[in-house]
CSV table of C-alpha atoms in Angstrom, one decimal:
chain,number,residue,atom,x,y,z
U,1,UNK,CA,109.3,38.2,56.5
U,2,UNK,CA,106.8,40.1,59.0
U,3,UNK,CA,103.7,40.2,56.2
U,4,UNK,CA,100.5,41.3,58.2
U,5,UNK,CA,97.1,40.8,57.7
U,6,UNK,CA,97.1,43.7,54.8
U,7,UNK,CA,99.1,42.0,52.4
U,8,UNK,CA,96.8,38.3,52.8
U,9,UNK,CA,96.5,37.1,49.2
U,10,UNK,CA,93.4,35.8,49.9
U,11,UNK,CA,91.8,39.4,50.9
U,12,UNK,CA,89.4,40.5,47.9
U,13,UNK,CA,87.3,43.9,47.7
U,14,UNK,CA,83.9,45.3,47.1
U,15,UNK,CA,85.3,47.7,44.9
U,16,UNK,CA,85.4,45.3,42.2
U,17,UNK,CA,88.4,46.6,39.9
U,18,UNK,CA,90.4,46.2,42.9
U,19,UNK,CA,90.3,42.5,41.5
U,20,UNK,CA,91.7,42.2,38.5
U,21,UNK,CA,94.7,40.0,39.0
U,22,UNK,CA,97.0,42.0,36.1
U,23,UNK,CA,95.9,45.7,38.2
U,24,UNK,CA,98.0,48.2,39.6
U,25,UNK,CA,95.8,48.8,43.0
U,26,UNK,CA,94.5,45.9,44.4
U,27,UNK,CA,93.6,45.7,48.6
U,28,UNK,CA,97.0,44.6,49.4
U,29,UNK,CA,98.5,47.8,47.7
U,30,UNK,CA,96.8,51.0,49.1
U,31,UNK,CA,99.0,53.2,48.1
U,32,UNK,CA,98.6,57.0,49.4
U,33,UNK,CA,98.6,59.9,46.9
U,34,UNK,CA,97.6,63.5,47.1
U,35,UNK,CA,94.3,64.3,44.7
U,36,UNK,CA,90.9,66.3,44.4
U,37,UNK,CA,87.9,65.9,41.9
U,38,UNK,CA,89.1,66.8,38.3
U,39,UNK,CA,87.4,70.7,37.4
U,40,UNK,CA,86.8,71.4,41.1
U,41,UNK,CA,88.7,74.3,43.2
U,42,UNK,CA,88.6,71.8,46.3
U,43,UNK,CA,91.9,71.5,48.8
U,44,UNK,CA,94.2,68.8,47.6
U,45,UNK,CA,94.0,66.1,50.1
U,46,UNK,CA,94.8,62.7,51.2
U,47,UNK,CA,93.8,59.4,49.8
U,48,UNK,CA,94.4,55.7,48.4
U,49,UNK,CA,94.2,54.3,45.4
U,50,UNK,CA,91.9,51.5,45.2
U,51,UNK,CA,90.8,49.8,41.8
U,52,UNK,CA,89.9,52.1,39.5
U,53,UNK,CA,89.0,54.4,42.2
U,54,UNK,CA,90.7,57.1,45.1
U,55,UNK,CA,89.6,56.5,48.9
U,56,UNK,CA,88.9,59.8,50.0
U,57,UNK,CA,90.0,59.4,53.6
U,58,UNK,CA,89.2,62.7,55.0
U,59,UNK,CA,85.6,61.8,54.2
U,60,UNK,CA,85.9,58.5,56.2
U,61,UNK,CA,87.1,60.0,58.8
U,62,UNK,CA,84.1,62.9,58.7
U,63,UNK,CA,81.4,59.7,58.1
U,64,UNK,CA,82.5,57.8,61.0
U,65,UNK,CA,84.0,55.3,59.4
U,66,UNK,CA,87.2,54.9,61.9
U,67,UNK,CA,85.3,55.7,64.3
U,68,UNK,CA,86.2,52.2,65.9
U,69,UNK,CA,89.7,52.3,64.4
U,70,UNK,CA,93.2,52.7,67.0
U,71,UNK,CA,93.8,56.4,68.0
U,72,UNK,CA,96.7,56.2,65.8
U,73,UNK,CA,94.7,55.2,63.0
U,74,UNK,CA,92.5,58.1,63.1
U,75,UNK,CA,95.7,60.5,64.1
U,76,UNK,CA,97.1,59.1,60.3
U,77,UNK,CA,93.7,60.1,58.8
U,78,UNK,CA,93.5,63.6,60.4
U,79,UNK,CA,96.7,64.3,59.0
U,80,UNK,CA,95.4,63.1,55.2
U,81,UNK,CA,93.4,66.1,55.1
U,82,UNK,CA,96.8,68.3,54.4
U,83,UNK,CA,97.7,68.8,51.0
U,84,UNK,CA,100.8,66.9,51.3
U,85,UNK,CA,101.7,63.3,53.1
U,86,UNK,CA,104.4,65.4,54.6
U,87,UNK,CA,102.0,65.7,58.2
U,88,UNK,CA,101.1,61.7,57.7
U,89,UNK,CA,104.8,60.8,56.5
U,90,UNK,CA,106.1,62.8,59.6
U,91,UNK,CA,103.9,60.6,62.1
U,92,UNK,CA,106.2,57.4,61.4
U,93,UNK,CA,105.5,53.5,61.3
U,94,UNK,CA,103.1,52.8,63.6
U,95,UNK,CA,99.8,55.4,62.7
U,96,UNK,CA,100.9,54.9,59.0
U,97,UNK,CA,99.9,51.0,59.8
U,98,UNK,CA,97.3,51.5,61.8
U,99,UNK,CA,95.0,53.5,58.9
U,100,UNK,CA,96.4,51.1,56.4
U,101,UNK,CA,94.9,47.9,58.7
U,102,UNK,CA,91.5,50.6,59.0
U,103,UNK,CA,91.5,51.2,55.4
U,104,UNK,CA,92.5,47.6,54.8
U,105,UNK,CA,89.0,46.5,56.9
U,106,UNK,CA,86.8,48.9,55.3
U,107,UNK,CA,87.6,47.9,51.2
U,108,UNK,CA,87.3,43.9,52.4
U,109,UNK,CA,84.2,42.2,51.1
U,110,UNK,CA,83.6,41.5,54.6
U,111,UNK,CA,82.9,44.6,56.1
U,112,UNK,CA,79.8,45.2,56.9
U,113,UNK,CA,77.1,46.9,54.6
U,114,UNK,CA,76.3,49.8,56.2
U,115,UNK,CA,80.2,50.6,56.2
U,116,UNK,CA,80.0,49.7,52.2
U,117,UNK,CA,77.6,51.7,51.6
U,118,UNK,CA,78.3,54.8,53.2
U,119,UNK,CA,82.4,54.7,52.1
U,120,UNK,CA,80.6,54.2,48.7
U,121,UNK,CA,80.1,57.7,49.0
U,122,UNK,CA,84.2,58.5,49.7
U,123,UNK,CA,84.8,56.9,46.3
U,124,UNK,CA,86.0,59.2,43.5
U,125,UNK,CA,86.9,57.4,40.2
U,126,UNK,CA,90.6,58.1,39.2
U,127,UNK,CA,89.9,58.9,35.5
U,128,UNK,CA,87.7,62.1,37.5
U,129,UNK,CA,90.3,62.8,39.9
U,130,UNK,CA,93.4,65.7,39.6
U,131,UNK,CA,96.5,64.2,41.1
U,132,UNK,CA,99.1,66.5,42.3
U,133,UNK,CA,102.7,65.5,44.0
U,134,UNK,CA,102.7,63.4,46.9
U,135,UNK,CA,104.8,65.4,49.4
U,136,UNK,CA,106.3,69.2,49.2
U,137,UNK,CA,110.2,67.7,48.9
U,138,UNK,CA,112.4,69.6,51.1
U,139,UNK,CA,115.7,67.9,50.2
U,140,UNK,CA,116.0,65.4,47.3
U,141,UNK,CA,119.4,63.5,46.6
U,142,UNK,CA,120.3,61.4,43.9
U,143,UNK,CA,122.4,58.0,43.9
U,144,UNK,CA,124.2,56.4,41.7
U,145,UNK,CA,123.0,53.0,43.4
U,146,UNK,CA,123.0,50.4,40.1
U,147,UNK,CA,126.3,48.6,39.4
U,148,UNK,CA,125.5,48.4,35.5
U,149,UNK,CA,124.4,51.3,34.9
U,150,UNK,CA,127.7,52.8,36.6
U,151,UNK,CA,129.9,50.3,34.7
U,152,UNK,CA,128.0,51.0,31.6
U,153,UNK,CA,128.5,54.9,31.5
U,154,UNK,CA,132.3,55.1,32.8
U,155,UNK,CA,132.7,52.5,29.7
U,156,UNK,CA,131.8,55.2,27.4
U,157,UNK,CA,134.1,57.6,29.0
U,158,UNK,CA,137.3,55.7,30.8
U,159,UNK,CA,137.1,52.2,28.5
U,160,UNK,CA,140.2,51.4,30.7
U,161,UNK,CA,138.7,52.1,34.4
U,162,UNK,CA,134.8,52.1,34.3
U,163,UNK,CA,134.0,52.3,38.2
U,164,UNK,CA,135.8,54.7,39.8
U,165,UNK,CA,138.1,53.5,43.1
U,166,UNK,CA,135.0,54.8,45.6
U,167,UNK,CA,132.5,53.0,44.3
U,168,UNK,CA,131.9,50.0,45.7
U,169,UNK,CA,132.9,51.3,48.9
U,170,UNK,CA,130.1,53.9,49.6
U,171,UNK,CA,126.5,54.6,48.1
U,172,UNK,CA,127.9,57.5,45.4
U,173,UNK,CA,125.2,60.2,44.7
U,174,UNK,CA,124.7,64.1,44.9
U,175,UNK,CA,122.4,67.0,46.0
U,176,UNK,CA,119.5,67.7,43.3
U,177,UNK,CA,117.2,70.7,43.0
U,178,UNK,CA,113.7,69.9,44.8
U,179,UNK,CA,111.9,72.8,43.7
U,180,UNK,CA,111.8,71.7,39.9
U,181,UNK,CA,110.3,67.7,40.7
U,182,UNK,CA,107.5,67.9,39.2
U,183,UNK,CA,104.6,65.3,39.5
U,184,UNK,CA,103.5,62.5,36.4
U,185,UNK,CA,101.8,64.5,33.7
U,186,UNK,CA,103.5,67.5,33.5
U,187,UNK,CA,105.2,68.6,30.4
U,188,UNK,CA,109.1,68.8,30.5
U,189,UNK,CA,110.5,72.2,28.9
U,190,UNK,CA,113.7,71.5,26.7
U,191,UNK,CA,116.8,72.8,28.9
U,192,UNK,CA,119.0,75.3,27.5
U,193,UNK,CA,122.6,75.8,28.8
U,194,UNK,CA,126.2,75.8,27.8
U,195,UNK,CA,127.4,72.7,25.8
U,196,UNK,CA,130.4,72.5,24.1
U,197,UNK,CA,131.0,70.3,20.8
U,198,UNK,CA,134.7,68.8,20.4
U,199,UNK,CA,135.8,70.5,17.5
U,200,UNK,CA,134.4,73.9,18.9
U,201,UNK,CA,136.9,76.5,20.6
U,202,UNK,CA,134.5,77.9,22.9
U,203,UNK,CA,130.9,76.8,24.3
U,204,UNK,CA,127.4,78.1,23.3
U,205,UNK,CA,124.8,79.0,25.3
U,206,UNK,CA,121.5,76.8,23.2
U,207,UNK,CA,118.7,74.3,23.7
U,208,UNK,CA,120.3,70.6,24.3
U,209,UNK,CA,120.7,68.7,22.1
U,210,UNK,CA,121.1,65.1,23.8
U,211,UNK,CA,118.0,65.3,26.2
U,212,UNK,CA,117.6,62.0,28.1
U,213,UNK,CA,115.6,60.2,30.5
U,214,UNK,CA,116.7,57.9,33.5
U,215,UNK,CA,114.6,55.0,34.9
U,216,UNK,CA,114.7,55.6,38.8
U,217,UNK,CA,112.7,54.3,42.0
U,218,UNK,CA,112.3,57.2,44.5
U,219,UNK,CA,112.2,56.7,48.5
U,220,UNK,CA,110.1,59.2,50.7
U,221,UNK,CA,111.6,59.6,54.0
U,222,UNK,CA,109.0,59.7,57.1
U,223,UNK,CA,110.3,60.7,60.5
U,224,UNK,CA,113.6,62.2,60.1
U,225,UNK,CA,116.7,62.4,63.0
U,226,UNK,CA,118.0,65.0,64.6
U,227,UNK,CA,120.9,67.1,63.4
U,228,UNK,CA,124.1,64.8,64.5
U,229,UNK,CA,122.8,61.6,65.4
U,230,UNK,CA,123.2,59.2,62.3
U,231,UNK,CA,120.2,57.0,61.5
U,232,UNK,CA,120.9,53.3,61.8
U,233,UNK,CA,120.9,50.8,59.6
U,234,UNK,CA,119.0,48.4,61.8
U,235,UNK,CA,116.1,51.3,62.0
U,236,UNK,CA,116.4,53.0,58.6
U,237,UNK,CA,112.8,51.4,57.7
U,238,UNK,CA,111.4,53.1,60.5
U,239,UNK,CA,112.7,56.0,58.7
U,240,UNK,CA,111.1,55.5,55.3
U,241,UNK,CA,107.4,55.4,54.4
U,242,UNK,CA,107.5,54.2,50.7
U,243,UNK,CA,108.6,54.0,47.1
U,244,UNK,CA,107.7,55.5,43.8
U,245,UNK,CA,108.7,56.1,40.3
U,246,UNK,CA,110.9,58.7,39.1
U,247,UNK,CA,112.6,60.0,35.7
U,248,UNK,CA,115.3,62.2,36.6
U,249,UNK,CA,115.5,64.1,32.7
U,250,UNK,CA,119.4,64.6,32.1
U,251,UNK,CA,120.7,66.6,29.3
U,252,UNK,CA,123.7,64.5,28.7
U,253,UNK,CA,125.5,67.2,26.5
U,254,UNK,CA,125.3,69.7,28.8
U,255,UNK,CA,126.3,67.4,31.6
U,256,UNK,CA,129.5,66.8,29.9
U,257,UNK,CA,130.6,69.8,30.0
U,258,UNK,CA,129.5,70.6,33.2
U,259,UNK,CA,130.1,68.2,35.9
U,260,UNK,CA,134.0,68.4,36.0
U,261,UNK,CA,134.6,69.0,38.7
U,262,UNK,CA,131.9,69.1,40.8
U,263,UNK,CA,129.2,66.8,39.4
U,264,UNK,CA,125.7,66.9,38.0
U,265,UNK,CA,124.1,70.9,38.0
U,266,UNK,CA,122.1,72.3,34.8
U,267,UNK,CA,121.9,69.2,33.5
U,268,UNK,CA,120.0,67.9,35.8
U,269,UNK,CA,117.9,70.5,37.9
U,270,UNK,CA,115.5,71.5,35.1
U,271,UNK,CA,113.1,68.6,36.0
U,272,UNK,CA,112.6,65.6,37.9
U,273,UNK,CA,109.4,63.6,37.6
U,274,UNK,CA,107.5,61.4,40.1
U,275,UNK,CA,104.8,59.3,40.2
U,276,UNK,CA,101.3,60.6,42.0
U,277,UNK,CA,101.1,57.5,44.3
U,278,UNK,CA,103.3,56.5,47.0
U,279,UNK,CA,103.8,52.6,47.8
U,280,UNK,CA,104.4,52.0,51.1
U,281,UNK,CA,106.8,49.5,52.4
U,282,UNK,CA,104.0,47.3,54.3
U,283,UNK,CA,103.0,46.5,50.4
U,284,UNK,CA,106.6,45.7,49.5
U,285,UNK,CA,107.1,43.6,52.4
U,286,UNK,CA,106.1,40.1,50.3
U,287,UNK,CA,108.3,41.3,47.7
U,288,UNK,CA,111.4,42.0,49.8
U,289,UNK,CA,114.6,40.0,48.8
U,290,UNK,CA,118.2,39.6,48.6
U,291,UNK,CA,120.2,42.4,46.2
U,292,UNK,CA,122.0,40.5,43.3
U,293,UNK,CA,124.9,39.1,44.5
U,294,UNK,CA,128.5,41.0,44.9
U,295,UNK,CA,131.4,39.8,43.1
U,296,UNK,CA,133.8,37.7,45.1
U,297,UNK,CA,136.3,40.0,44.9
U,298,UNK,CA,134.6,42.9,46.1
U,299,UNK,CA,134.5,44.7,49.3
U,300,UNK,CA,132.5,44.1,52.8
U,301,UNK,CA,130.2,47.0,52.9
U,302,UNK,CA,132.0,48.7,55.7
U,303,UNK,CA,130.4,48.1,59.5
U,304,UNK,CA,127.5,50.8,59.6
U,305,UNK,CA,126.1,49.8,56.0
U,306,UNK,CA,125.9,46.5,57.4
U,307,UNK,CA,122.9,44.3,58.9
U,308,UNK,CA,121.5,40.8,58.6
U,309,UNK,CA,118.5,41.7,57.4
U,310,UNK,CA,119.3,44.3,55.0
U,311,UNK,CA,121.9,42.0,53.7
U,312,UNK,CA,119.2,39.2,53.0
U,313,UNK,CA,116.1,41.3,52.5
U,314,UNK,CA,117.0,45.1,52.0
U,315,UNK,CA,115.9,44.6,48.0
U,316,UNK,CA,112.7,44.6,46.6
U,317,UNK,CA,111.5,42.4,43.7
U,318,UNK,CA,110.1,45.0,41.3
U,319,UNK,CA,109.7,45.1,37.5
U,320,UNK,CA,110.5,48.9,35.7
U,321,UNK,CA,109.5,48.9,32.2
U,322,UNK,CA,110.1,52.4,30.4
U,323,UNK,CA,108.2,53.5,27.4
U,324,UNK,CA,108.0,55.7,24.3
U,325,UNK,CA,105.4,57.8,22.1
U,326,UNK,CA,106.9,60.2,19.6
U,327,UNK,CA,104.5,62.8,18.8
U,328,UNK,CA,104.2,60.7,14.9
U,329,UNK,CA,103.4,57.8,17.0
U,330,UNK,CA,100.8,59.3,18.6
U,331,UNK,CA,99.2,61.4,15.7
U,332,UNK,CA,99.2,57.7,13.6
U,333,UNK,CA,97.6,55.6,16.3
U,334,UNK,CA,100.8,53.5,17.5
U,335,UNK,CA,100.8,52.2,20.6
U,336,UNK,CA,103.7,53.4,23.0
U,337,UNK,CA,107.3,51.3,22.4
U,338,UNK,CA,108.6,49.9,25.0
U,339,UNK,CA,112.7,50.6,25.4
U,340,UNK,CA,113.7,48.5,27.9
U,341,UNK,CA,113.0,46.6,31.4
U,342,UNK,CA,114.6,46.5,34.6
U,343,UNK,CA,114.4,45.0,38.1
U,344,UNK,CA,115.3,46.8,41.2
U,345,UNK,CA,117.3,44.0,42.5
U,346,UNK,CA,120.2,44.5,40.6
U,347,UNK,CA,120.9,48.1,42.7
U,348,UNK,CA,124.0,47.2,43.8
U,349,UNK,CA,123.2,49.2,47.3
U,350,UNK,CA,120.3,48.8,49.2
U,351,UNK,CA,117.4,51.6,49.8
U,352,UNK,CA,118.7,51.6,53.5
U,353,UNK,CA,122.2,51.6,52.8
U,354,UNK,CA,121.7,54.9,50.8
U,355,UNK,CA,119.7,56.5,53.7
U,356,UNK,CA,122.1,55.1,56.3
U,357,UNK,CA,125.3,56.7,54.1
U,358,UNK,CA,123.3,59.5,53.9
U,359,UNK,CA,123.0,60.2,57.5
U,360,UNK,CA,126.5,59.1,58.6
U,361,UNK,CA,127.9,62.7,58.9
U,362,UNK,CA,125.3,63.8,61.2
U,363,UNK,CA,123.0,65.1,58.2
U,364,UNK,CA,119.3,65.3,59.5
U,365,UNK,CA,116.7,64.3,57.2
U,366,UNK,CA,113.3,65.2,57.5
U,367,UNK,CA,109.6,64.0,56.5
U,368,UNK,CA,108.9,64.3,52.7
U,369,UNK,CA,112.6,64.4,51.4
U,370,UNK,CA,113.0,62.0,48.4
U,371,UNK,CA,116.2,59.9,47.9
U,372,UNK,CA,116.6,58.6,44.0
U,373,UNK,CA,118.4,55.2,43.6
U,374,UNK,CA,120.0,56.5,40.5
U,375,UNK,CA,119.1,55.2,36.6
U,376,UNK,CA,118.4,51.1,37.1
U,377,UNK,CA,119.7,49.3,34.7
U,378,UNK,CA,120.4,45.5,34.5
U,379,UNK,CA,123.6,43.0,32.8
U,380,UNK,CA,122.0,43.0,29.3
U,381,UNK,CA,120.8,45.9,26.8
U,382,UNK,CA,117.0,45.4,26.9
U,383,UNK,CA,117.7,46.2,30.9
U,384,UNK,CA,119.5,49.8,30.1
U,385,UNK,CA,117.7,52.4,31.7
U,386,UNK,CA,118.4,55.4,29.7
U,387,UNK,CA,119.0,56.9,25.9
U,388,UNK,CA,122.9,57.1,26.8
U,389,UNK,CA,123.3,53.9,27.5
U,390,UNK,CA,121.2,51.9,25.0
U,391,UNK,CA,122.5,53.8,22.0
U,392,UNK,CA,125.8,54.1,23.4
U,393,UNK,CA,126.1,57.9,23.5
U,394,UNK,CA,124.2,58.1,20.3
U,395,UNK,CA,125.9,55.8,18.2
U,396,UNK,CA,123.4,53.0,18.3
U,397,UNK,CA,120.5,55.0,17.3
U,398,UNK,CA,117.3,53.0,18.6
U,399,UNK,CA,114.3,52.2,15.9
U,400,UNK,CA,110.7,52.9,16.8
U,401,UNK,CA,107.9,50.7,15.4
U,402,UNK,CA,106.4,53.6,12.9
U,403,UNK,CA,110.8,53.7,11.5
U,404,UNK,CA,111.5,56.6,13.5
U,405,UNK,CA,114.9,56.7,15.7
U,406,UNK,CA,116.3,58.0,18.4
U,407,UNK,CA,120.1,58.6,20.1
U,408,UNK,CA,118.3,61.1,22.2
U,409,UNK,CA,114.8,62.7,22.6
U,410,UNK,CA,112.9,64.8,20.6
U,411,UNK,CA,110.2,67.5,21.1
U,412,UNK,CA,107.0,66.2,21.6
U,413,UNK,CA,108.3,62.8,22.9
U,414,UNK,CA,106.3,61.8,26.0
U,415,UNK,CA,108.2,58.5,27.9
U,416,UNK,CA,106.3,56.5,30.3
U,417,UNK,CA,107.7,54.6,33.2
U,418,UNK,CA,106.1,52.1,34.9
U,419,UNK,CA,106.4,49.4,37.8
U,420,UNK,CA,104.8,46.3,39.2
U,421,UNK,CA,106.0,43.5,42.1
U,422,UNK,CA,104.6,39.6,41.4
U,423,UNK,CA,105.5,36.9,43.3
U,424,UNK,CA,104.3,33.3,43.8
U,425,UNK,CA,101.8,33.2,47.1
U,426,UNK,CA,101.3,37.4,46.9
U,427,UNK,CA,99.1,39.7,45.0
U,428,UNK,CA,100.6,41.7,42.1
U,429,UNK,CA,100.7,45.1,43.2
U,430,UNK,CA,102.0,48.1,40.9
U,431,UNK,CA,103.3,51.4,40.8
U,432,UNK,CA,101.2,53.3,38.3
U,433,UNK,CA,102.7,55.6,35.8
U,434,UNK,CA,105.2,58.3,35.7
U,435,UNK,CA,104.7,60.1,32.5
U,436,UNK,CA,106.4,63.4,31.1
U,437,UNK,CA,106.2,64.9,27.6
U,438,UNK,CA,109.5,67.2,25.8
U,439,UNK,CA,108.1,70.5,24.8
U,440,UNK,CA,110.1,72.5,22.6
U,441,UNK,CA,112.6,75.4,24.2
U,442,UNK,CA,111.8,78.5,24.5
């Protein structure tokens, strides 16, 4: 694996939260979100998350502080002061590395104490700091990308013939809405639409009543390819700045009656939330590994979803965990519940694959569009990834700690996904939160 000088396990920082071993944003992580100081009527901008703290890199840049950085370095910084990483996430690989290796150099305990003192100053502590979403999202497609969770689902509705004939030929997914992904925090209005009950003769047009959450890792495309000319698989990194957390909300009983024949719509477009900070892939590159292995019987990914490096490192080692607090919860001082865990290694197709499919026809993709991998879920039930599967359609019910339960969610439920990478000989690095409470319709 190409691991550079940023990801060093042995590099420590003067910011001294960025330390804590069990942290989300240590040095090696730097992730880039979009943020300004909490109360203020500042301009969104660029900036890492360090510690317990944001880097505020447009004033670095204004202090000097890359002043002896590569061109590119302070060409990535200029473009910070946007409020959106789509300028930064357009610039590609290179100027994305170079201000990470800056950025890396400034936060070490080595740098010098004039540097410390002044980028002191560029500091803004999280807890003070309004986060907004990372890129304006131009185009956002979901996959369908985890083997389980695939098997899983067409269990509850073709017992017989779970995976359809397709899928383990090509990554499955469909078009979403991009104008209703919203970023972690904001509350998620009950959908209304059409559902229609078995024993009904006719649908009704009402609040759902099967409102569910779906455990997803999103990927941010950086430079895009021109209309026609496929992306691949070899370069689809160069293509791809980072990963972050997403919940793409279903309602599952408008979905049913919906998606025949054409797929997901309603159901799905009403919200989709992300995580405020971005993880680039020079973080993940420790963490990089092999997919879970195929079954014997199944199919050589066909020639341009194919590459030796994708095949042995195009997954990433990373730890979802999804939690609950029911508005009782909250009110009697419970701690949220946690519903289940997953690992991103049991996608059955690899980030690159899906942006490589994705491509294939000619379709141009541009800086800032977000590809979901689709709910993650693992072989056992603690490593389902959303209500539909873990109470099997509602027929399980789950139990909460405070005796509650759940086939599906309820008003005032908030769910909490979160993410972290550990690995023997690297640094823990994690994901932060992606957090959404149900509001009632209306």
């Amino acid at each position: 694996m190409n691991h550079d000088h940023t990801t060093d396990p042995a590099l420590r920082s003067w910011v001294a939260s960025a330390n804590n071993p069990e942290g989300d944003f240590p040095v090696q992580n730097l992730p880039f979100g979009i943020f300004r100081r909490r109360g203020t009527t500042e301009t969104p901008r660029g900036g890492v998350a360090i510690g317990d703290s944001v880097v505020d890199i447009s004033a670095c840049l204004a202090a000097g502080l890359f002043d002896d950085a590569p061109a590119d370095a302070r060409q990535a910084a200029q473009a910070c002061s946007q409020p959106t990483l789509n300028e930064l996430m357009s610039l590609g690989t290179s100027p994305r590395r170079a201000l990470r290796g800056a950025l890396s150099s400034l936060l070490s305990e080595k740098v010098s104490t004039h540097k410390r003192q002044t980028a002191q100053h560029a500091l803004v502590k999280l807890a003070e700091a309004e986060l907004f979403m990372p890129a304006a999202v131009g185009d956002y497609t979901d996959f369908y990308a985890s083997v389980h969770h695939a098997t899983n689902v067409g269990s509850l509705f073709r017992p017989d013939n779970p995976l359809l004939p397709n899928y383990k030929w090509i990554p499955i997914g469909y078009h979403g809405r991009a104008s209703s992904i919203v970023v972690s925090g904001t509350e998620v209005k009950r959908p209304s639409g059409q559902r229609k009950t078995p024993e009904a003769d006719a649908p009704r047009m009402e609040p759902s009543q099967a409102l569910d959450y779906e455990l997803e890792m999103g990927a941010f495309v950086s430079r895009g390819n021109t209309l026609g000319q496929p992306i691949p698989i070899g370069d689809a990194d160069d293509y791809l700045f980072g990963l972050c957390l997403l919940n793409d909300w279903s309602a599952r009983d408008i979905q049913s009656w919906e998606y025949q024949p054409l797929g997901p719509f309603l159901a799905k477009n009403f919200a989709s939330s992300v995580s405020p900070w971005v993880v680039t892939l020079e973080a993940l590159e420790p963490f990089r590994a092999a997919l879970s292995p195929r079954l014997p019987d199944d199919p050589e990914p066909l020639a341009h979803l194919r590459h030796e490096r994708d095949s042995s490192l195009g997954g990433f080692d990373i730890t979802l965990e999804v939690s609950i607090l029911s508005e009782r919860m909250r009110s009697e001082g419970h701690e949220p519940a946690k519903l289940s865990r997953a690992t991103a290694l049991d996608l059955y197709w690899s980030i690159a694959q899906m942006l490589t499919h994705h491509s294939s026809s000619g379709c141009n993709m541009r800086p800032g569009d977000l590809l979901g991998t689709g709910t993650i879920s693992g072989a056992e039930k603690s490593n389902r990834g959303c209500l539909l599967e873990i109470t099997r359609r509602g027929a399980e019910p789950v139990e909460l700690p405070d005796g509650e339960t759940r086939k599906f969610l309820e008003d005032g439920d908030e769910i909490i996904l979160a993410a972290f990478a550990e690995r023997d000989g690297a640094v823990r690095i994690g994901f932060g939160e992606c957090r959404g409470r149900i509001i009632a319709a209306g």
